[in-house]
Coordinates of C-alpha atoms and ligand atoms in Angstrom, one line a residue:
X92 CA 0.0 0.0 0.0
X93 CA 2.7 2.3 0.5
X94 CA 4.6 1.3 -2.4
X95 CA 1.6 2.6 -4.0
X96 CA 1.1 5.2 -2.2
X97 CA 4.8 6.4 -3.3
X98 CA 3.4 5.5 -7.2
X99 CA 0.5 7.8 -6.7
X100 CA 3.0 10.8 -6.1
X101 CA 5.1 9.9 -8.8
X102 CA 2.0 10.0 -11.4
X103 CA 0.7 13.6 -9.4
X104 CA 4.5 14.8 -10.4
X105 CA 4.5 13.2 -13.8
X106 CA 1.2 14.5 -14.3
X107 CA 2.4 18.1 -13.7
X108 CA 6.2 17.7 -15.7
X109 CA 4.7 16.9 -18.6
X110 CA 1.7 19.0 -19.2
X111 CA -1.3 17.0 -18.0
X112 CA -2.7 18.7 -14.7
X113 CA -1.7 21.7 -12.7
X114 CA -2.8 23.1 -9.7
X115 CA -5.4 25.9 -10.4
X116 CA -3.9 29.6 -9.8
X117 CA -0.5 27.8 -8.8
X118 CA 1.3 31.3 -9.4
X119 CA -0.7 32.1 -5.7
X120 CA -0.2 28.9 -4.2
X121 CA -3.0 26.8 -5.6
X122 CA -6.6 27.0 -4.6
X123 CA -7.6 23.6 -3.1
X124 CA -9.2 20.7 -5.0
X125 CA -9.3 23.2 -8.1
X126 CA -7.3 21.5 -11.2
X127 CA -5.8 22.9 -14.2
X128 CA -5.5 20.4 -17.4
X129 CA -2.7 21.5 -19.5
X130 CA -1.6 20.7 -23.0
X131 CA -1.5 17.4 -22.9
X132 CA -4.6 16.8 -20.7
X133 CA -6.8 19.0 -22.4
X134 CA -6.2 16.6 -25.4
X135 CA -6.8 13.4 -23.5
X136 CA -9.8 14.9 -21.8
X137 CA -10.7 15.6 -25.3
X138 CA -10.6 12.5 -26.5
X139 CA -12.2 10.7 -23.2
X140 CA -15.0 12.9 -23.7
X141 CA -15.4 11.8 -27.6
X142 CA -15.0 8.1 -26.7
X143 CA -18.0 8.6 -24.6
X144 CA -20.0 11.0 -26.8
X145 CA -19.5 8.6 -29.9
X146 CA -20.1 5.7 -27.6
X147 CA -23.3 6.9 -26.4
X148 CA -24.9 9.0 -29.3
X149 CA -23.1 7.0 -32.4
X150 CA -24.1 3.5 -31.1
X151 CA -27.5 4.1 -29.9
X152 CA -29.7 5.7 -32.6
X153 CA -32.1 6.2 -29.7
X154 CA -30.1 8.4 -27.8
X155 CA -29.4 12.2 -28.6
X156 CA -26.8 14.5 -26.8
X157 CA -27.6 18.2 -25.2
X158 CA -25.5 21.1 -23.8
X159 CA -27.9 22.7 -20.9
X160 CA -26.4 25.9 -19.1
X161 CA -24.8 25.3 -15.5
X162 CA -27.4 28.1 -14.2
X163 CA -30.5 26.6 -13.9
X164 CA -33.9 28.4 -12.5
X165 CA -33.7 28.0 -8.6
X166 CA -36.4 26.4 -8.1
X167 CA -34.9 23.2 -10.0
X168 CA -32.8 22.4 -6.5
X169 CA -35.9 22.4 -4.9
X170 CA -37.8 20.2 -6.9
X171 CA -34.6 17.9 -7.0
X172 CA -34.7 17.8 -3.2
X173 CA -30.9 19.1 -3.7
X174 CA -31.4 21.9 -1.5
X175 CA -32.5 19.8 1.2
X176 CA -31.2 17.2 1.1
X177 CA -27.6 17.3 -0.5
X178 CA -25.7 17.2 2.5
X179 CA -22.8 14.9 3.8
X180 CA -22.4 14.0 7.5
X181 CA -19.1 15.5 8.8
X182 CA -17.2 15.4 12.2
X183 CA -14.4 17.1 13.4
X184 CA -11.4 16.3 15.2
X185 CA -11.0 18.3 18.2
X186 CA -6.9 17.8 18.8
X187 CA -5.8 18.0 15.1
X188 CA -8.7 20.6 14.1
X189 CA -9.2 18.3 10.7
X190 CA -12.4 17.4 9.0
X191 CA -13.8 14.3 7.8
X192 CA -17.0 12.7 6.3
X193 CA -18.3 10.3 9.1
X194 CA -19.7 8.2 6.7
X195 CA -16.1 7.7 5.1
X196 CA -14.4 7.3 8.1
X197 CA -16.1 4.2 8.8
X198 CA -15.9 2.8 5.7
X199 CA -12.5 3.1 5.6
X200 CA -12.9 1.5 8.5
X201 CA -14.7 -1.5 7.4
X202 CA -12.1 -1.9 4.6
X203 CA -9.0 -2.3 7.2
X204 CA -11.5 -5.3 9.1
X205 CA -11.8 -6.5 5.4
X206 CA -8.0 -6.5 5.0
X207 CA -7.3 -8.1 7.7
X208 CA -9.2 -11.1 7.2
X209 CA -7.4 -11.2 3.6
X210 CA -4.4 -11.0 5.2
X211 CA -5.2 -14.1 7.7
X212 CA -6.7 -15.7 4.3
X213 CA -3.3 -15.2 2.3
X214 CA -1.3 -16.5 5.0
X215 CA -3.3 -19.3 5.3
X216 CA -2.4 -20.2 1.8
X217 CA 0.8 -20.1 2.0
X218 CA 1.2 -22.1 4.8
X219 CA -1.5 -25.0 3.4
X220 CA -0.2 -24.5 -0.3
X221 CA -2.7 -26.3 -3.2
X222 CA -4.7 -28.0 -0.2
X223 CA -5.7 -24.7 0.7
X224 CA -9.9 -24.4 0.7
X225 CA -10.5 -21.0 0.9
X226 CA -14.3 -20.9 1.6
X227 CA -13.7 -24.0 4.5
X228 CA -11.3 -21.3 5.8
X229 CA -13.5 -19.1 6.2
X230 CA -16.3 -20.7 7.6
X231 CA -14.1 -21.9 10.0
X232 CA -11.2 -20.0 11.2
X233 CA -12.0 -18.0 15.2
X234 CA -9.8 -15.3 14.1
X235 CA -11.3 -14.7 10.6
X236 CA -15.0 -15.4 12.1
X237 CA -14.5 -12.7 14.6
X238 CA -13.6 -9.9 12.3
X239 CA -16.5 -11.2 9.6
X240 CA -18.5 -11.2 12.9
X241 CA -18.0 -7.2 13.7
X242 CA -18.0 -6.7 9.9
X243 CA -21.6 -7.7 9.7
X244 CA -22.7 -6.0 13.1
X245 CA -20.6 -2.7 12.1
X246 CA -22.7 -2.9 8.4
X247 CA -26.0 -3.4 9.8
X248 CA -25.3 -0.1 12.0
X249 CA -24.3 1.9 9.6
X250 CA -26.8 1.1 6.8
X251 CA -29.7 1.7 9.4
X252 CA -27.8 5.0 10.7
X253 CA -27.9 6.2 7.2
X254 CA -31.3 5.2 6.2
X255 CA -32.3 7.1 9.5
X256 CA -30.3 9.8 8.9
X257 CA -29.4 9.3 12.5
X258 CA -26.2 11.4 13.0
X259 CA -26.3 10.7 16.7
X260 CA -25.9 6.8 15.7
X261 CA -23.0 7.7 13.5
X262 CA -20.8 9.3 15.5
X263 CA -21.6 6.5 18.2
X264 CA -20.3 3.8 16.1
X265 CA -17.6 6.2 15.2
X266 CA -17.1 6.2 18.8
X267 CA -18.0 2.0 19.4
X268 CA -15.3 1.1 17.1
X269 CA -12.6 2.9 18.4
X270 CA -11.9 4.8 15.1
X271 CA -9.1 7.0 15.7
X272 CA -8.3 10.5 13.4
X273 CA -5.3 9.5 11.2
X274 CA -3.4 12.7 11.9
X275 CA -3.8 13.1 15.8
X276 CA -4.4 9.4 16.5
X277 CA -6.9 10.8 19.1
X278 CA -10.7 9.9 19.8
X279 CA -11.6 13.4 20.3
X280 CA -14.4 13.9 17.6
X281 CA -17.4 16.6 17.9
X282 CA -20.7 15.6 17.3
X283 CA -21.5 14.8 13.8
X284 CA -23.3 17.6 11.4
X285 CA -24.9 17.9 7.7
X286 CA -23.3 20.4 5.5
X287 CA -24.9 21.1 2.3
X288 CA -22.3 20.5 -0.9
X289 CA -24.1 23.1 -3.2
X290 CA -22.2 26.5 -4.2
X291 CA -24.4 29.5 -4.5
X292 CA -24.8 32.8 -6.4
X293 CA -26.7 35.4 -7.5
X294 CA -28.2 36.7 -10.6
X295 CA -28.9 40.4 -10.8
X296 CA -26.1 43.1 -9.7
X297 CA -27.9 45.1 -6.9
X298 CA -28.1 43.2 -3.8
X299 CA -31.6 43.7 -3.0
X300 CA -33.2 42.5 -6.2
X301 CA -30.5 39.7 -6.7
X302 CA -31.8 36.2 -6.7
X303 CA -29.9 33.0 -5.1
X304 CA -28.7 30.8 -8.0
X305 CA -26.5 27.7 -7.2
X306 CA -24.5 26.2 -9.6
X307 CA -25.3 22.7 -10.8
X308 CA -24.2 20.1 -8.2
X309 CA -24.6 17.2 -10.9
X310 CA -25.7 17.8 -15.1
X311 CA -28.5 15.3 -14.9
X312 CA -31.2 17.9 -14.3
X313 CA -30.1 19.7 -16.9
X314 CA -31.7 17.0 -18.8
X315 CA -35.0 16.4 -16.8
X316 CA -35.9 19.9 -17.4
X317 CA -35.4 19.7 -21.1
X318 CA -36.9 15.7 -21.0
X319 CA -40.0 17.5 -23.1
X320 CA -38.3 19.8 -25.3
X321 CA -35.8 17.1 -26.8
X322 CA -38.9 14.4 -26.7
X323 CA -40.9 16.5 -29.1
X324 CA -38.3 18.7 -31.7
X325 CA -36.4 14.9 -31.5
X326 CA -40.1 13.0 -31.9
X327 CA -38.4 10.3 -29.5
X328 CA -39.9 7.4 -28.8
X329 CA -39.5 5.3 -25.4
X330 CA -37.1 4.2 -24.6
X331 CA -34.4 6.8 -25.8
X332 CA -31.5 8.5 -23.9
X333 CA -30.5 12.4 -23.4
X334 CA -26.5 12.6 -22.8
X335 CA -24.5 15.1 -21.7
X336 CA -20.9 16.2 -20.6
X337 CA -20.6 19.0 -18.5
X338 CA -19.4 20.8 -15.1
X339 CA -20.6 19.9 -11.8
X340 CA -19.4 22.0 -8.8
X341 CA -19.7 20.6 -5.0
X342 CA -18.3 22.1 -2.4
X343 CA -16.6 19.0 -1.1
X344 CA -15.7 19.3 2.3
X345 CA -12.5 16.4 2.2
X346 CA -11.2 16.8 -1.0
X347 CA -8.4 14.4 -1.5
X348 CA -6.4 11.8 -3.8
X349 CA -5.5 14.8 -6.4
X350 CA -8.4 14.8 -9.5
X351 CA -10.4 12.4 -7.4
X352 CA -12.4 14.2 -5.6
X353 CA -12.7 18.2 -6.9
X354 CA -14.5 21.1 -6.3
X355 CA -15.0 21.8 -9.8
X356 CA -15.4 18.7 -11.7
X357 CA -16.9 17.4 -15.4
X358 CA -19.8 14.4 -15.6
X359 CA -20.9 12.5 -18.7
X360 CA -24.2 11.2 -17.7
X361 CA -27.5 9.9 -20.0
X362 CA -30.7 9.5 -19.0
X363 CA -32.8 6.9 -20.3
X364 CA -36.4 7.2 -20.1
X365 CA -38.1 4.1 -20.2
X366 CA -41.5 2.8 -19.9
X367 CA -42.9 2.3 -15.7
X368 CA -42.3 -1.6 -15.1
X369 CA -39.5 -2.0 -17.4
X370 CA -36.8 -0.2 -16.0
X371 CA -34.9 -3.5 -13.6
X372 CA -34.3 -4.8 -17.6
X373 CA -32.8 -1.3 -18.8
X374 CA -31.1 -1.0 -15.4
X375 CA -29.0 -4.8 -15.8
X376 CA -28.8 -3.4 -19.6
X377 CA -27.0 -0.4 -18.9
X378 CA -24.7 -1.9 -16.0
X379 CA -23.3 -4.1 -18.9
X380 CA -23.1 -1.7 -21.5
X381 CA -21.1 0.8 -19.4
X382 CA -18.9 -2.0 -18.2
X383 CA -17.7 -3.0 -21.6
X384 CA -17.2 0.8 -22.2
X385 CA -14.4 0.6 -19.5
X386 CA -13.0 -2.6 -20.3
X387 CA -12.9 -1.6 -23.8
X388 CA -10.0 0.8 -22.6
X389 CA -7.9 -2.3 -21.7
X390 CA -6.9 -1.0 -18.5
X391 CA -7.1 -4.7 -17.1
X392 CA -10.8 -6.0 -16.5
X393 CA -10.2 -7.4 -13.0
X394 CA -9.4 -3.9 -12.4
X395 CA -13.2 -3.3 -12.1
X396 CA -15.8 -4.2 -9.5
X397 CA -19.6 -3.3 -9.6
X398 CA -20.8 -2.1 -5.9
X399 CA -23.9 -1.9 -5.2
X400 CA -25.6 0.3 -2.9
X401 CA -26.7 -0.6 0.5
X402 CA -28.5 2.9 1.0
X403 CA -30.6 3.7 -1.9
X404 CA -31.3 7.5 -2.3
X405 CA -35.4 7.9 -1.5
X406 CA -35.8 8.2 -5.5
X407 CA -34.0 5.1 -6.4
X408 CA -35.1 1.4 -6.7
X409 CA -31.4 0.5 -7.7
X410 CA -28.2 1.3 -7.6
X411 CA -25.1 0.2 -8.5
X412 CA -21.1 2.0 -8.3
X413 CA -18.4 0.3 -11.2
X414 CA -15.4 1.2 -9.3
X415 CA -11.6 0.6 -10.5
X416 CA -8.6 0.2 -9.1
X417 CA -7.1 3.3 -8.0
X418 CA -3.4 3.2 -6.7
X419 CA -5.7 4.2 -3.4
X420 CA -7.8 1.2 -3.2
X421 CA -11.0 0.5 -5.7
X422 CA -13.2 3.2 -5.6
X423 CA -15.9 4.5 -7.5
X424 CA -15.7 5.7 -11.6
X425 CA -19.4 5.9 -12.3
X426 CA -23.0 5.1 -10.9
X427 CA -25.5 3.7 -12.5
X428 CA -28.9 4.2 -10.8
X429 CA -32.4 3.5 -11.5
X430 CA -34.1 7.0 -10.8
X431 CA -38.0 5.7 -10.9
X432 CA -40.1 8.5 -11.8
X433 CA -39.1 10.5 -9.2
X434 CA -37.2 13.5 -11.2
X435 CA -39.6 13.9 -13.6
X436 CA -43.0 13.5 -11.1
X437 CA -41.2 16.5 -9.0
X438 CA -40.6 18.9 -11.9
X439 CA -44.5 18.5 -12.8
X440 CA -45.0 19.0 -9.4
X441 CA -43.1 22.5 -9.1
X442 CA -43.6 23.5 -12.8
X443 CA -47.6 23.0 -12.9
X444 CA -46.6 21.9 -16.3
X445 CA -47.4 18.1 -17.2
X446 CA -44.1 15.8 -18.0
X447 CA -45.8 12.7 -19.9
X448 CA -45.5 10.6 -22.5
X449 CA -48.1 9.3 -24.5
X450 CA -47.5 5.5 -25.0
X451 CA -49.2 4.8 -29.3
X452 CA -48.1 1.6 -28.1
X453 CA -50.8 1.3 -24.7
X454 CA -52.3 3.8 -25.4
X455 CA -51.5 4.8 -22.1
X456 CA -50.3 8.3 -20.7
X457 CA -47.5 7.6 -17.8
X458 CA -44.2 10.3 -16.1
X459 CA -41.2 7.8 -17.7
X460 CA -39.0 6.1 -15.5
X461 CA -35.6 6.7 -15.6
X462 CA -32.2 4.8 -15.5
X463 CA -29.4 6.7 -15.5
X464 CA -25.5 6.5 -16.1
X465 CA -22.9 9.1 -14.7
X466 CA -19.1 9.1 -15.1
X467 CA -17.1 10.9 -13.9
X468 CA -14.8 12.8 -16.7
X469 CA -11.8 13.5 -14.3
X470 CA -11.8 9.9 -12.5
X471 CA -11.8 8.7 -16.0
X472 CA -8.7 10.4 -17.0
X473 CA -6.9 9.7 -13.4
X474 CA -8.0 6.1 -13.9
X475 CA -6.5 6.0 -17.7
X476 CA -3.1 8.0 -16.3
X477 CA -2.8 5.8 -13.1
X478 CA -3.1 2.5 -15.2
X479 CA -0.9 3.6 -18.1
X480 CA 2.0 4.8 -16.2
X481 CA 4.9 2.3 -15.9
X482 CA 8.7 3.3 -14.9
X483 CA 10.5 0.7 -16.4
X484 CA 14.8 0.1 -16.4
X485 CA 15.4 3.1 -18.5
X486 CA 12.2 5.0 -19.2
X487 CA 9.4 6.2 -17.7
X488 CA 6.3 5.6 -20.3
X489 CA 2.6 6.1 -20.3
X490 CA 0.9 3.0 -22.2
X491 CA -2.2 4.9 -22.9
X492 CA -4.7 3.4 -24.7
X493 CA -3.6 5.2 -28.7
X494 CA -7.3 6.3 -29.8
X495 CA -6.9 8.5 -26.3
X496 CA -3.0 9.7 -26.4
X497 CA -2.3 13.2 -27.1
X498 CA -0.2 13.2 -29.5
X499 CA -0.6 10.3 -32.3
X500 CA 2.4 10.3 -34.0
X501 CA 5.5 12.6 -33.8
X502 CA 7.3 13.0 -36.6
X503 CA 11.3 13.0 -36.2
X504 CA 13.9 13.9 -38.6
X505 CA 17.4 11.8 -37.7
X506 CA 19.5 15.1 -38.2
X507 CA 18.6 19.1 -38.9
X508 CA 20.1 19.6 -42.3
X509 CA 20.3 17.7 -45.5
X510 CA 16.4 17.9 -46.4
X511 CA 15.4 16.0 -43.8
X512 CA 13.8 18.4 -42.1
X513 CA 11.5 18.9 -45.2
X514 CA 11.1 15.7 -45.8
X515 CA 10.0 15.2 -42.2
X516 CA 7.6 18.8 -42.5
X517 CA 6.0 17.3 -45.7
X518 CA 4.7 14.3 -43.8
X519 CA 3.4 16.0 -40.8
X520 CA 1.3 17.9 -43.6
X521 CA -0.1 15.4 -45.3
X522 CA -0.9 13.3 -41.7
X523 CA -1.9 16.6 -39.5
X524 CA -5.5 16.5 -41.4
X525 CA -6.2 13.1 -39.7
X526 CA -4.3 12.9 -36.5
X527 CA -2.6 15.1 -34.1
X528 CA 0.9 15.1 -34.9
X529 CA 4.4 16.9 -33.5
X530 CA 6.9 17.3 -35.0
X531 CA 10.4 17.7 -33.2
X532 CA 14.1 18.0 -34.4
X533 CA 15.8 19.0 -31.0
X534 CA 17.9 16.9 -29.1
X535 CA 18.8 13.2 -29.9
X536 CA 16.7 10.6 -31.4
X537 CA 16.9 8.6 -27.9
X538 CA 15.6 11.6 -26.4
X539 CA 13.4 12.9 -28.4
X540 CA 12.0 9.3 -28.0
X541 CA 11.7 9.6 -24.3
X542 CA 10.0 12.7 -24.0
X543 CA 7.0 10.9 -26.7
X544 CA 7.2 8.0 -24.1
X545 CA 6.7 10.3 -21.1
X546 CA 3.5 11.8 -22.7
X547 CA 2.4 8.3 -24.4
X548 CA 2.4 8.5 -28.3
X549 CA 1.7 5.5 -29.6
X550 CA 3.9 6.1 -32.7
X551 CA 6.7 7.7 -33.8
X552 CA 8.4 8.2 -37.4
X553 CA 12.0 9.2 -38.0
X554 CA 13.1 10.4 -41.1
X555 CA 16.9 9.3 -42.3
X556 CA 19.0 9.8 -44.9
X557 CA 17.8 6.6 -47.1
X558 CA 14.4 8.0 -46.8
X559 CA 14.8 10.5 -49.3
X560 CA 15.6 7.6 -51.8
X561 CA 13.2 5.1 -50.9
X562 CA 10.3 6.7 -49.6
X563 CA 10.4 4.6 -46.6
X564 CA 10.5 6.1 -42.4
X565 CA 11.5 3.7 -39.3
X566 CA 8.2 3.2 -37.6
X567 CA 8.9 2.9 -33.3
X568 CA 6.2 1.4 -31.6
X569 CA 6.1 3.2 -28.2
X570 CA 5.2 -0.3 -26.1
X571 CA 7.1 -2.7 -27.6
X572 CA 10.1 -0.6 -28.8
X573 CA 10.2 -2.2 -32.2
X574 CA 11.2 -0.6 -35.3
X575 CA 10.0 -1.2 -38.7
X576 CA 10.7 0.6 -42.0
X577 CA 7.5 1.4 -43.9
X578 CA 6.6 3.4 -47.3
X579 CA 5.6 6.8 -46.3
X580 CA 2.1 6.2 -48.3
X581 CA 1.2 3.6 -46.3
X582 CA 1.6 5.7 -42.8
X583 CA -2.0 7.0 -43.4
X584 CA -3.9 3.4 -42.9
X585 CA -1.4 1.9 -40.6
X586 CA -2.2 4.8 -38.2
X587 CA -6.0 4.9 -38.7
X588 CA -5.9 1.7 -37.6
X589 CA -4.5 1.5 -34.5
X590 CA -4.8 5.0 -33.2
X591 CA -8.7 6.3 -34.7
X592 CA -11.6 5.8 -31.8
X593 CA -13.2 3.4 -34.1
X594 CA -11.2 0.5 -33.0
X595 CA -12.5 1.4 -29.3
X596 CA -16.0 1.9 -30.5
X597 CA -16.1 -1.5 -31.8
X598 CA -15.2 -3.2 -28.6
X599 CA -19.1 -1.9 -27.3
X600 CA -20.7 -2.9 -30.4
Ligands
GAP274 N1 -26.4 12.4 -11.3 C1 -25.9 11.4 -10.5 C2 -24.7 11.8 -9.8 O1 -24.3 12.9 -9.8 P1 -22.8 10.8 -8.2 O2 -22.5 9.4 -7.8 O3 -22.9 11.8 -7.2 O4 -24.2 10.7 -9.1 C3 -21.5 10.6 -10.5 O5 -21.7 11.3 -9.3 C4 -20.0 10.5 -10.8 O6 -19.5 11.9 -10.8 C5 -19.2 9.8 -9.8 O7 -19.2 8.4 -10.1 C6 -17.8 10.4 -10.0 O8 -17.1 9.8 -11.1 C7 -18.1 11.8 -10.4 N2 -17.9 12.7 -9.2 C8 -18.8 13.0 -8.2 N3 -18.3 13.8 -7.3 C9 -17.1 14.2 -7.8 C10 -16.0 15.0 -7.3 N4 -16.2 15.8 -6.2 N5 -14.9 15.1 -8.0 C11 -14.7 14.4 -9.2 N6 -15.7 13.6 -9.7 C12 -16.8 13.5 -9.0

């Protein structure tokens, strides 16, 4: 855990060298859990956001993408139940004057007492080598029945504590358990309080006649409020998906783990608006779907876990996290969660204006049901950058996944003279129409290899002196290191292949 612990810095440092994420306003010292993406992470944030885009409105002829404002009309919140109910439980320590979510401190909590019992399980292998029967083990071991013992008690707790809302429970279990804060190693907690994670503003320059705006805490509602609009200029029949990718602002009280957890973040979520009594199918459907969509990144697939909820919001009737894992431990990517009717009943509710859909197929008039899918943009990325970083003997490279890499190909002239250079220049303008390309003459051909490794291009071409004769450029493949001499024409389709979004695309199909 250290070891990756020490990892995770290396990629926040990596991240920064070469161009993918700054701190925000760094020049004054950063503002806290604010991110800047640079050069190079603008482009892979580019290209995450395609992937997802395509995915979603290329693949699905039933689903259609929007671009609602982050200002919505107030009374949105309201009907959303955002204003009064988006709050997380926090406590503070009294000796080290720190902050923490009381719901996270215990399940960090829980996952020690779930290490530990791997731990006993591990060593229990070793010493009983192939006789070893894990699930016997289990069922039988004092020391490993004791911790699954206070696992199940310490779950039941908090699960009822939460349903309840029952902050006087948390901080009691916080208290039961002998949960200790990680900075002061002391017990001394206050009592435990809701704080609500939604920024406000106000519209109107005078004070007195301003109105309280917030901005959006999530871009779903975006889409509820336009559910009609896009129903009846698309003519959409159920079931069919609204996406979108956009900001999301929370004023996140522990922000930690770099892009993990922000103040200012971007979501890709659909809705999918199905018909009342169908949506357990579309809800399975869609926990598929989006897993493939992950996978198809081939990050590693027994990098992913689905989680599903034990507290379900009061509008849901399932839910369900995909998490990956993080250098941190597996946490959460995306949440897939079947909404009910509850969005769409509420905004009829505070609107006065009637959100239905009339069913040629029933005959029936009915407020859809909703199942919806939301990534988060930045975990994406950090997930990608974590996974593809890799120091090896001599070189630190980022195996990103090609369709997503900045840069696709640079282009590399062996020496600055002897038309090389324009040899080199007349490539890049034929390739720069279909892929991002760079082209670089400084430095040696080692290095100007390492610095494409550092940033992960797939693909780089160096120009040499036979190449003027034979119309033929050495062709480095940034994972495998090989080289291979190929005709200029053919750079085009050997590219496309490998490094266009298509070949991700098809992986969902
Ligand atoms: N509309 C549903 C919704 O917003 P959520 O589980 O609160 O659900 C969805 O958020 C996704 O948004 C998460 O899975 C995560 O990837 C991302 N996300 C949420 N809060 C975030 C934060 N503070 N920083 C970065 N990403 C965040």
């Amino acid at each position: 855990m250290a070891q990756d612990q020490d990892i995770f810095k290396k990629i926040i440092s990596h991240a920064k060298e070469y161009g993918f994420v700054f701190p925000s306003s760094e020049i004054y010292d950063g503002l806290s859990a604010v991110y800047d993406y640079g050069q190079n992470g603008a482009e892979l944030k580019n290209n995450i956001k395609q992937y997802w885009w395509q995915a979603m409105t290329m693949l699905h002829e039933n689903i259609v993408g929007i671009d609602a404002a982050i200002f919505m009309h107030p009374t949105t919140w309201k009907a959303s139940g955002h204003v009064d109910a988006f709050n997380d439980p926090l406590i503070d320590n009294r000796d080290s004057k720190k902050r923490y979510r009381a719901d996270v401190l215990i399940e960090e909590h829980r996952a020690k007492l779930e290490d530990k019992i791997a731990k006993e399980v591990e060593k229990a292998r070793k010493r009983f080598g192939e006789q070893f029967d894990e699930q016997k083990f289990r069922e039988t071991n004092a020391r490993v029945l004791e911790t699954q013992q206070q696992i199940d008690r310490l779950t039941q707790r908090f699960v009822e504590a939460l349903n309840q809302s029952d902050l006087v429970e948390l901080k009691r279990i916080i208290e039961d358990e002998g949960i200790v804060c990680p900075i002061s190693g002391t017990r001394d907690w206050t009592d435990v309080r809701q704080f609500n994670l939604m920024f406000e503003t106000q519209l109107g320059s005078l004070a007195e006649d301003a109105s309280k705006l917030y901005l959006r805490p999530e871009t779903a509602q975006g889409i509820f409020v336009n559910y009609l609009n896009v129903q009846k200029t698309g003519r959409m029949k159920i079931p069919f998906g609204i996406a979108q990718i956009g900001k999301a602002f929370r004023n996140e009280i522990v922000a930690r783990q770099f892009i993990f957890r922000m103040r200012e973040f971007e979501q890709m979520e659909m809705q999918f608006f199905v018909r009342p009594g169908q949506e357990m199918e579309w809800f399975e459907f869609w926990k598929q779907a989006r897993m493939k969509w992950h996978r198809a990144l081939g990050l590693g697939d027994s990098k992913y876990r689905f989680h599903d909820h034990e507290k379900l919001a009061h509008y849901a009737n399932a839910a369900t996290d995909i998490e990956f894992q993080f250098p941190f431990g597996s946490k959460e990517v995306e949440g897939i969660h079947s909404r009910t009717d509850f969005d769409l009943s509420q905004h009829e509710k505070f609107s006065g204006k009637k959100i239905r859909y009339f069913d040629p197929e029933t005959n029936e008039s009915y407020v859809p049901y909703v199942v919806e899918t939301s990534v988060g943009l930045d975990r994406t990325f950090l997930k990608v950058l974590a996974a593809s970083y890799a120091e090896e003997a001599d070189r630190v490279v980022l195996r990103l996944p090609a369709p997503l890499a900045p840069v696709k190909l640079a282009v590399l002239p062996l020496v600055k003279k002897d038309g090389l250079p324009e040899l080199a220049r007349k490539i890049l303008d034929t390739l720069k129409f279909d892929f991002a390309c760079q082209y670089e003459e400084k430095d040696s051909i080692g290095k100007r290899y390492r610095r494409h490794d550092a940033i992960g291009t797939p693909y780089c071409v160096t120009v040499d002196h036979d190449s003027l004769n034979d119309g033929q450029v050495t062709l480095r493949e940034r994972d495998s290191m090989e080289q291979t001499r190929v005709p200029i024409d053919s750079l085009r389709s050997l590219l496309a292949e490998k490094v266009s979004l298509r070949s991700l695309l098809e992986k969902n199909g």
